[in-house]
Amino acid sequence: MAGADGDDSLYPIAVLIDELRNEDVQLRLNSIKKLSTIALALGVERTRTELLPFLTDTIYDEDEVLLALAEQLGNFTMLVGGPEYVHCLLPPLESLATVEETVVRDKAVESLRKISQEHSPVDLEVHFEPLSLVMPTLRQAAEDKSWRVRYMVADKFSELQKAVGPEITKNDLVPAFQNLLKDCEAEVRAAAANKVKEFCENLPEDNREQIIMTHILPCVKELVSDTNQHVKSALASVIMGLSTILGKDNTIEHLLPLFLAQLKDECPEVRLNIISNLDCVNEVIGIRQLSQSLLPAIVELAEDAKWRVRLAIIEYMPLLAGQLGVEFFDEKLNTLCMAWLIDHVYAIREAATCNLMKLVEKFGAEWAQNTIVPKVLGMANDPNYLHRMTTLFCINALSEACGQDITTKQMLPVVLKMSNDQVANVRFNVAKSLQKIGPVLDSKYVAFVMLADVFSTD
């Protein structure tokens, strides 16, 4: 043994080497977990000059051992001499950040982030930033033959952008992002398209507009007419956000034609995604700029053969109504909202009822009395009992929003009249409606609510 020869200074390294060569994985793992003790025995200088080079050059082990090593090194700052020498930990951690196993790489990156905070600004620039030496690997991954590799690069692009900083983003990531937006595989294009807004937001402000207009927008224009609907849908979910980044003039001149084209797209999901993000463009240029193309798109979605598409546009209607204003809504969209109440799918009728309540909350009780309530109450005489049931559901939803006067004077008489309906289910729901609207009624009419129990036992 080293101690027997009188050279005790070599003993900790010798023991570590022996244990790391042992066939027992658990013994090797235990030796890694004792690294801090070994480093204390060696002292800071020998830890830097002997232990760290040994760990960097010789450890190729089980993932469990490498994971423990990556975690240990994140706490080694004082063991190498403090922040002045913390850069000595970069080589072994950089090596661990390139191993195949994801959890090891993640732990190595976590430790790198931890020790980066202990670098001085000068040391960060001199020692830490050269880890962008990662860029050759990133460039290679962005052009990898396997589309799944390129997809993962696109999917994680925003995180990469934040990690490498503005200069590398401008010089390296912008060209890489352009290539991903033009990738031959639709899955890659879709993943990249989904990152357009976030990528543009995180560009350096001093030349953000120039980069977007020169390098990103041409690619975006191509994607608007992409052959794959998933690519177009991904882009439509984020493109409206560019208006707040580029401002009014650029939005009107360059983005508005793209929005209008997407509102006419044959794919319902594309039109839905544009409509669902209208608040972004409304802040910048006002929604009136889109109104002429917006209306046909809404009508087509409202009458789409897929009931889930119809359901989605109903859910956006209160948002649209608030942005378009009551006059436009009454003139162009009111009829649609009433038509949904007699849709053959129950989920649509239910959503349409909820939609009316939100519209009344937005436009007020007086608007409801003049525009909505008469049409709803008129459905009480519809030959289809399902439509008569919808009248009751609407009354339940609207009573609180419309207030005591409208509920008592206009809705209550209709509910009571329907208590004689020939369909038992309608009469039963009359009882439920009386219970629902009871708290809203004028107190002298509350007695009518007591009849609910009688009706419910019909």
Coordinates of C-alpha atoms in Angstrom, one line a residue:
M1 CA 0.0 0.0 0.0
A2 CA 1.0 3.6 -0.6
G3 CA 1.1 4.2 3.2
A4 CA 3.6 1.4 3.7
D5 CA 6.0 3.0 1.4
G6 CA 5.8 6.2 3.4
D7 CA 4.0 8.3 0.7
D8 CA 0.7 8.9 2.4
S9 CA -0.1 11.8 0.1
L10 CA -1.0 9.4 -2.8
Y11 CA -3.3 7.2 -0.6
P12 CA -6.7 8.9 -1.3
I13 CA -6.2 8.8 -5.0
A14 CA -5.0 5.2 -4.9
V15 CA -8.0 4.1 -2.9
L16 CA -10.3 6.0 -5.3
I17 CA -8.7 4.4 -8.3
D18 CA -9.0 0.9 -6.8
E19 CA -12.6 1.4 -5.8
L20 CA -13.6 2.8 -9.2
R21 CA -12.1 -0.2 -10.9
N22 CA -14.1 -2.6 -8.7
E23 CA -16.6 -4.8 -10.4
D24 CA -19.2 -4.0 -7.8
V25 CA -21.3 -1.0 -9.0
Q26 CA -22.4 -0.2 -5.5
L27 CA -18.8 0.1 -4.3
R28 CA -18.0 2.4 -7.2
L29 CA -21.1 4.5 -6.4
N30 CA -20.1 4.7 -2.8
S31 CA -16.6 5.9 -3.7
I32 CA -18.1 8.7 -5.9
K33 CA -20.3 9.8 -2.9
K34 CA -17.1 10.1 -0.8
L35 CA -15.4 12.5 -3.3
S36 CA -15.8 15.4 -1.0
T37 CA -13.9 13.6 1.7
I38 CA -11.2 12.6 -0.7
A39 CA -10.9 16.2 -1.9
L40 CA -10.6 17.4 1.7
A41 CA -7.8 14.9 2.3
L42 CA -6.0 16.0 -0.9
G43 CA -6.4 19.7 -0.4
V44 CA -7.6 22.3 -2.9
E45 CA -4.4 22.4 -5.1
R46 CA -4.2 18.6 -5.5
T47 CA -8.0 18.4 -6.0
R48 CA -7.6 20.8 -8.9
T49 CA -4.4 19.3 -10.4
E50 CA -4.9 15.6 -9.8
L51 CA -8.5 14.6 -8.8
L52 CA -10.4 16.6 -11.4
P53 CA -8.2 15.6 -14.3
F54 CA -8.5 12.0 -13.2
L55 CA -12.3 12.3 -13.1
T56 CA -12.4 14.1 -16.5
D57 CA -10.2 11.6 -18.3
T58 CA -10.9 8.2 -16.8
I59 CA -14.5 7.9 -15.7
Y60 CA -16.7 6.0 -18.2
D61 CA -19.2 4.2 -15.9
E62 CA -22.7 3.2 -15.2
D63 CA -25.3 5.9 -15.5
E64 CA -26.0 5.7 -11.8
V65 CA -22.4 6.5 -11.0
L66 CA -22.2 9.3 -13.5
L67 CA -25.4 10.8 -12.1
A68 CA -23.9 10.8 -8.6
L69 CA -20.6 12.4 -10.0
A70 CA -22.6 15.2 -11.8
E71 CA -24.4 16.0 -8.6
Q72 CA -21.2 15.9 -6.4
L73 CA -19.3 18.3 -8.7
G74 CA -22.1 20.9 -8.3
N75 CA -21.1 21.3 -4.6
F76 CA -17.3 21.3 -5.2
T77 CA -16.6 25.1 -5.4
M78 CA -15.0 25.4 -2.0
L79 CA -13.1 22.1 -2.4
V80 CA -11.2 23.5 -5.4
G81 CA -10.3 26.8 -3.7
G82 CA -13.5 28.9 -4.0
P83 CA -15.0 31.1 -6.8
E84 CA -11.5 32.0 -8.0
Y85 CA -10.9 28.4 -9.1
V86 CA -14.5 27.3 -9.8
H87 CA -13.8 27.2 -13.5
C88 CA -11.7 24.0 -12.9
L89 CA -15.1 22.2 -12.5
L90 CA -16.1 23.0 -16.0
P91 CA -14.2 20.2 -18.0
P92 CA -15.7 17.2 -16.1
L93 CA -19.2 18.7 -16.0
E94 CA -19.0 19.5 -19.7
S95 CA -18.0 15.9 -20.4
L96 CA -20.9 14.6 -18.3
A97 CA -23.3 17.0 -20.2
T98 CA -22.6 15.1 -23.4
V99 CA -23.3 11.5 -22.2
E100 CA -26.1 9.5 -23.7
E101 CA -28.3 9.2 -20.7
T102 CA -30.7 12.1 -20.3
V103 CA -30.9 12.2 -16.5
V104 CA -27.1 12.4 -16.3
R105 CA -27.0 15.3 -18.8
D106 CA -29.8 17.1 -17.0
K107 CA -27.9 16.8 -13.7
A108 CA -24.7 18.0 -15.3
V109 CA -26.5 21.0 -16.7
E110 CA -28.1 21.7 -13.3
S111 CA -24.6 21.7 -11.7
L112 CA -23.2 23.9 -14.4
R113 CA -26.0 26.4 -13.8
K114 CA -25.3 26.2 -10.1
I115 CA -21.5 26.9 -10.4
S116 CA -22.1 29.6 -13.1
Q117 CA -23.6 31.8 -10.4
E118 CA -20.3 31.5 -8.5
H119 CA -18.2 32.7 -11.5
S120 CA -17.1 36.4 -11.6
P121 CA -18.2 38.2 -14.8
V122 CA -14.7 38.0 -16.2
D123 CA -14.4 34.3 -15.5
L124 CA -17.8 33.7 -17.1
E125 CA -16.6 35.3 -20.3
V126 CA -13.2 33.6 -20.3
H127 CA -14.1 30.1 -19.0
F128 CA -17.8 29.5 -19.0
E129 CA -18.9 31.0 -22.3
P130 CA -16.5 28.9 -24.4
L131 CA -18.9 26.1 -23.5
S132 CA -20.7 27.4 -26.6
L133 CA -18.3 25.1 -28.1
V134 CA -21.6 23.2 -27.9
M135 CA -22.7 25.0 -31.1
P136 CA -21.0 22.6 -33.5
T137 CA -23.0 19.8 -31.9
L138 CA -26.2 21.9 -32.0
R139 CA -25.7 22.8 -35.7
Q140 CA -25.2 19.2 -36.4
A141 CA -28.3 18.2 -34.5
A142 CA -30.4 20.9 -36.4
E143 CA -29.3 19.2 -39.7
D144 CA -29.3 15.6 -38.5
K145 CA -30.5 13.0 -40.9
S146 CA -33.1 11.8 -38.4
W147 CA -36.2 14.1 -38.4
R148 CA -36.8 13.1 -34.8
V149 CA -33.5 14.8 -33.8
R150 CA -34.4 17.9 -35.8
Y151 CA -37.9 17.9 -34.2
M152 CA -36.4 17.9 -30.7
V153 CA -34.1 20.8 -31.6
A154 CA -37.1 22.7 -32.8
D155 CA -39.2 21.8 -29.8
K156 CA -36.5 23.0 -27.4
F157 CA -35.5 26.0 -29.4
S158 CA -36.7 28.7 -27.0
E159 CA -34.7 27.1 -24.1
L160 CA -31.6 26.9 -26.3
Q161 CA -32.1 30.6 -27.2
K162 CA -32.3 31.7 -23.6
A163 CA -29.2 29.6 -22.7
V164 CA -26.8 30.8 -25.4
G165 CA -27.6 34.5 -25.2
P166 CA -28.2 37.3 -27.8
E167 CA -24.9 37.1 -29.8
I168 CA -25.0 33.4 -30.5
T169 CA -28.7 33.6 -31.1
K170 CA -28.2 36.3 -33.8
N171 CA -25.2 34.6 -35.5
D172 CA -26.1 30.9 -35.1
L173 CA -29.7 30.3 -34.0
V174 CA -31.4 32.6 -36.5
P175 CA -30.1 30.6 -39.5
A176 CA -30.8 27.3 -37.7
F177 CA -34.4 28.4 -37.0
Q178 CA -34.9 29.5 -40.6
N179 CA -33.8 26.0 -41.7
L180 CA -36.2 24.3 -39.2
L181 CA -39.1 26.4 -40.5
K182 CA -38.3 25.2 -44.0
D183 CA -37.6 21.6 -43.0
C184 CA -38.7 18.8 -45.4
E185 CA -40.6 17.1 -42.6
A186 CA -44.0 18.5 -41.6
E187 CA -43.5 17.5 -37.9
V188 CA -40.4 19.6 -37.7
R189 CA -41.9 22.6 -39.4
A190 CA -44.9 22.4 -37.1
A191 CA -42.7 22.3 -34.0
A192 CA -40.7 25.3 -35.2
A193 CA -43.8 27.2 -36.2
N194 CA -45.1 26.8 -32.7
K195 CA -42.0 28.6 -31.4
V196 CA -42.2 31.6 -33.8
K197 CA -43.7 34.1 -31.3
E198 CA -41.6 33.0 -28.4
F199 CA -38.4 33.1 -30.5
C200 CA -39.2 36.6 -31.8
E201 CA -40.0 37.8 -28.3
N202 CA -36.7 36.7 -26.9
L203 CA -34.6 38.3 -29.7
P204 CA -32.4 41.3 -28.6
E205 CA -34.5 44.4 -28.7
D206 CA -31.9 46.6 -30.5
N207 CA -32.2 44.6 -33.7
R208 CA -35.3 42.4 -33.1
E209 CA -37.5 44.1 -35.8
Q210 CA -34.8 43.9 -38.4
I211 CA -34.2 40.2 -37.7
I212 CA -37.9 39.3 -37.8
M213 CA -38.6 41.3 -41.0
T214 CA -35.5 40.1 -42.8
H215 CA -35.1 36.5 -41.7
I216 CA -38.2 35.2 -39.9
L217 CA -41.2 36.8 -41.7
P218 CA -40.3 35.4 -45.2
C219 CA -40.4 31.9 -43.7
V220 CA -43.6 32.6 -41.9
K221 CA -45.2 33.7 -45.2
E222 CA -44.4 30.4 -46.8
L223 CA -45.8 28.5 -43.8
V224 CA -49.2 30.3 -44.2
S225 CA -49.8 28.3 -47.4
D226 CA -48.0 25.1 -46.2
T227 CA -49.4 21.8 -47.6
N228 CA -49.7 20.3 -44.1
Q229 CA -52.7 21.4 -42.0
H230 CA -50.8 20.7 -38.7
V231 CA -48.1 23.2 -39.7
K232 CA -50.6 25.8 -40.6
S233 CA -52.6 25.3 -37.4
A234 CA -49.4 25.5 -35.3
L235 CA -48.5 28.8 -36.9
A236 CA -52.0 30.2 -36.6
S237 CA -51.9 29.6 -32.8
V238 CA -49.0 32.0 -32.4
I239 CA -48.8 34.3 -35.4
M240 CA -51.2 36.9 -34.0
G241 CA -48.7 37.5 -31.2
L242 CA -46.2 39.0 -33.7
S243 CA -48.4 42.1 -34.0
T244 CA -47.6 43.2 -30.5
I245 CA -43.9 42.7 -31.3
L246 CA -43.8 44.5 -34.7
G247 CA -46.3 47.3 -34.0
K248 CA -49.1 48.9 -35.9
D249 CA -47.5 49.8 -39.2
N250 CA -45.8 46.4 -39.8
T251 CA -48.9 44.6 -38.7
I252 CA -51.1 46.4 -41.2
E253 CA -48.6 46.1 -44.1
H254 CA -47.1 42.7 -43.5
L255 CA -49.1 40.6 -41.0
L256 CA -52.7 41.6 -41.9
P257 CA -52.6 39.9 -45.3
L258 CA -51.4 36.7 -43.6
F259 CA -54.2 36.9 -41.0
L260 CA -56.8 37.4 -43.7
A261 CA -55.4 34.4 -45.7
Q262 CA -55.6 32.2 -42.6
L263 CA -59.2 33.3 -41.9
K264 CA -60.1 31.8 -45.3
D265 CA -58.0 28.6 -44.9
E266 CA -59.8 25.4 -45.7
C267 CA -58.7 23.9 -42.4
P268 CA -61.2 24.7 -39.5
E269 CA -58.4 24.5 -36.9
V270 CA -56.4 27.2 -38.6
R271 CA -59.4 29.6 -38.7
L272 CA -60.2 28.7 -35.1
N273 CA -56.7 29.4 -33.9
I274 CA -56.7 32.8 -35.6
I275 CA -60.0 33.8 -34.1
S276 CA -59.0 32.6 -30.6
N277 CA -56.0 35.0 -30.6
L278 CA -57.8 38.1 -31.9
D279 CA -57.2 40.0 -28.7
C280 CA -53.5 40.3 -29.7
V281 CA -54.2 42.1 -33.0
N282 CA -57.1 44.0 -31.5
E283 CA -54.7 45.7 -29.1
V284 CA -52.5 46.9 -32.0
I285 CA -54.7 47.8 -34.9
G286 CA -58.3 47.1 -33.8
I287 CA -60.4 44.2 -34.9
R288 CA -62.4 46.3 -37.5
Q289 CA -59.5 45.8 -39.9
L290 CA -60.3 42.1 -40.0
S291 CA -64.1 42.3 -39.7
Q292 CA -64.9 41.8 -43.4
S293 CA -62.9 38.6 -43.6
L294 CA -63.8 37.6 -40.0
L295 CA -67.5 37.3 -40.6
P296 CA -67.4 34.6 -43.4
A297 CA -64.9 32.6 -41.3
I298 CA -67.1 32.7 -38.3
V299 CA -70.2 31.7 -40.3
E300 CA -68.4 28.8 -41.8
L301 CA -67.1 27.6 -38.5
A302 CA -70.6 28.1 -36.9
E303 CA -72.1 25.8 -39.6
D304 CA -69.2 23.3 -39.7
A305 CA -70.2 19.6 -40.0
K306 CA -68.0 18.7 -37.0
W307 CA -69.9 19.6 -33.8
R308 CA -66.6 20.1 -31.9
V309 CA -65.7 22.9 -34.3
R310 CA -69.1 24.5 -33.8
L311 CA -68.5 24.2 -30.0
A312 CA -65.1 25.9 -30.2
I313 CA -66.4 29.0 -32.0
I314 CA -69.3 29.3 -29.5
E315 CA -66.8 29.4 -26.7
Y316 CA -65.0 32.3 -28.4
M317 CA -68.2 34.3 -29.1
P318 CA -68.2 36.4 -25.9
L319 CA -64.6 37.4 -26.7
L320 CA -65.5 38.3 -30.2
A321 CA -68.6 40.2 -29.2
G322 CA -66.7 42.3 -26.7
Q323 CA -64.1 43.2 -29.4
L324 CA -66.5 43.8 -32.3
G325 CA -69.0 45.8 -30.3
V326 CA -72.8 45.5 -29.8
E327 CA -73.8 47.0 -33.1
F328 CA -71.7 44.7 -35.2
F329 CA -72.8 41.7 -33.1
D330 CA -76.5 42.5 -33.5
E331 CA -76.1 43.0 -37.2
K332 CA -73.9 40.1 -38.1
L333 CA -73.7 37.5 -35.3
N334 CA -77.0 37.5 -33.3
T335 CA -78.7 35.2 -35.7
L336 CA -75.9 32.7 -35.4
C337 CA -76.2 32.6 -31.6
M338 CA -79.9 32.0 -31.8
A339 CA -79.4 29.2 -34.4
W340 CA -77.1 27.3 -32.1
L341 CA -79.9 27.0 -29.5
I342 CA -81.7 24.6 -31.9
D343 CA -78.7 22.6 -32.9
H344 CA -79.2 18.9 -33.1
V345 CA -76.3 18.2 -30.7
Y346 CA -77.1 18.7 -27.0
A347 CA -73.6 19.9 -26.2
I348 CA -74.0 22.8 -28.7
R349 CA -77.4 23.8 -27.3
E350 CA -75.9 23.8 -23.8
A351 CA -72.9 25.9 -24.8
A352 CA -75.2 28.3 -26.7
T353 CA -77.2 28.8 -23.6
C354 CA -74.1 29.6 -21.6
N355 CA -73.0 31.9 -24.4
L356 CA -76.2 33.9 -24.1
M357 CA -75.6 34.4 -20.4
K358 CA -72.1 35.7 -21.0
L359 CA -73.3 38.0 -23.7
V360 CA -76.0 39.5 -21.4
E361 CA -73.3 40.0 -18.8
K362 CA -71.2 41.9 -21.4
F363 CA -73.9 44.0 -23.1
G364 CA -76.4 44.4 -20.2
A365 CA -80.0 43.6 -19.3
E366 CA -81.6 46.3 -21.5
W367 CA -79.9 44.8 -24.5
A368 CA -81.1 41.4 -23.5
Q369 CA -84.7 42.6 -23.1
N370 CA -84.7 44.1 -26.6
T371 CA -82.7 41.5 -28.4
I372 CA -82.4 38.1 -26.8
V373 CA -85.3 37.5 -24.4
P374 CA -88.2 37.8 -26.9
K375 CA -86.5 35.3 -29.2
V376 CA -85.8 32.9 -26.4
L377 CA -89.4 33.1 -25.1
G378 CA -90.7 32.6 -28.6
M379 CA -89.2 29.1 -28.6
A380 CA -91.6 28.1 -25.9
N381 CA -94.2 27.5 -28.7
D382 CA -91.8 25.5 -30.9
P383 CA -93.3 22.1 -32.0
N384 CA -90.1 20.4 -31.1
Y385 CA -90.1 19.6 -27.4
L386 CA -86.3 19.8 -27.2
H387 CA -86.5 23.4 -28.3
R388 CA -89.1 24.1 -25.7
M389 CA -86.7 22.6 -23.1
T390 CA -84.0 24.9 -24.4
T391 CA -86.3 27.8 -23.5
L392 CA -86.3 26.7 -19.9
F393 CA -82.5 26.2 -19.9
C394 CA -82.0 29.7 -21.2
I395 CA -84.4 31.2 -18.7
N396 CA -82.4 29.4 -15.9
A397 CA -79.2 30.9 -17.3
L398 CA -80.4 34.4 -18.0
S399 CA -82.6 35.1 -15.0
E400 CA -79.8 36.3 -12.7
A401 CA -78.1 38.3 -15.5
C402 CA -81.3 39.9 -16.6
G403 CA -82.5 40.8 -13.1
Q404 CA -85.7 40.7 -11.1
D405 CA -87.9 42.9 -13.3
I406 CA -87.4 41.1 -16.6
T407 CA -87.5 37.6 -14.9
T408 CA -90.7 38.4 -13.1
K409 CA -92.6 40.2 -15.8
Q410 CA -91.5 38.4 -19.0
M411 CA -90.0 35.0 -18.1
L412 CA -92.1 33.8 -15.2
P413 CA -95.4 33.9 -17.2
V414 CA -93.9 31.7 -19.9
V415 CA -92.5 29.2 -17.4
L416 CA -95.9 28.9 -15.8
K417 CA -97.7 28.5 -19.1
M418 CA -95.3 25.6 -19.9
S419 CA -96.4 23.8 -16.8
N420 CA -99.3 22.4 -18.9
D421 CA -97.0 21.1 -21.6
Q422 CA -98.0 17.7 -23.0
V423 CA -94.5 16.3 -22.6
A424 CA -93.7 15.2 -19.0
N425 CA -90.0 16.0 -19.3
V426 CA -90.9 19.6 -20.1
R427 CA -93.2 19.9 -17.1
F428 CA -90.5 18.4 -14.9
N429 CA -88.1 21.0 -16.1
V430 CA -90.6 23.7 -15.4
A431 CA -90.4 22.7 -11.7
K432 CA -86.6 22.9 -11.8
S433 CA -86.8 26.3 -13.5
L434 CA -89.1 27.7 -10.8
Q435 CA -86.6 26.5 -8.2
K436 CA -83.8 28.1 -10.1
I437 CA -85.4 31.5 -10.7
G438 CA -87.1 31.7 -7.4
P439 CA -84.4 33.8 -5.7
V440 CA -84.5 36.3 -8.5
L441 CA -88.3 36.8 -8.5
D442 CA -90.3 39.6 -6.8
S443 CA -91.1 38.4 -3.3
K444 CA -94.9 38.3 -4.0
Y445 CA -94.3 35.7 -6.7
V446 CA -92.1 33.4 -4.7
A447 CA -95.2 31.4 -3.7
F448 CA -95.2 30.1 -7.3
V449 CA -91.9 28.4 -6.6
M450 CA -93.6 26.2 -4.0
L451 CA -95.5 24.6 -6.9
A452 CA -92.2 23.1 -8.1
D453 CA -92.6 20.1 -5.7
V454 CA -96.1 19.4 -7.1
F455 CA -94.8 19.5 -10.7
S456 CA -91.7 17.4 -10.0
T457 CA -94.0 14.5 -8.8
D458 CA -96.0 14.5 -12.0

